[in-house]
C-alpha angles and dihedrals in degrees: 000000000000142000109225125171090348092306124116108221125185137174107259130196116217124190135166093217134019090247095052120103092235131211128252122237136165111262131200117220105226114178089177093064119085095203136034122245141189134209125246088257088065092047090052094045099047117070108231121205092213151358127297112298093218144341121245133197102230129183135164129216109302095006133100120248120265127196109245133172124250126210135193107250141165116227132193137185140187113274126210131358113310091352088138094196127099108226119205115228120233096233129084117222135199099237122188126221116249110240116243139300095065117231110260098227108033141031102197127054109203108209132184093274085071102024091054088067090068143048108247121202116189121184123171101294101356134077129187134186125205128176118259 
């Protein structure tokens, strides 16, 4: 986990089912986002068992809302300092797809629907997650 250019980035595990191996992507910790999201690269890399579960109208600050699909996914992050292992969480989330263009430096946006499941400690240039 690292803080770069005022962004907290962490290795994130993404899987379509709890039994799936999952793929690793770089995730951005975004406490200002209510829901988590993934880029189209994640959608293409993870094998989904079905179609989108819903469509959401999503818009950021200063932008108009766009309709985007949401998928059921399992996410995981590294816990503790120097733990070195990405731990999958035991809860499935409805995660929306980031509208194009894809962000240049991350593929997963970790919103409060996921972050609220953990204690988050942020100090200067370090960040640590622990389970509630």
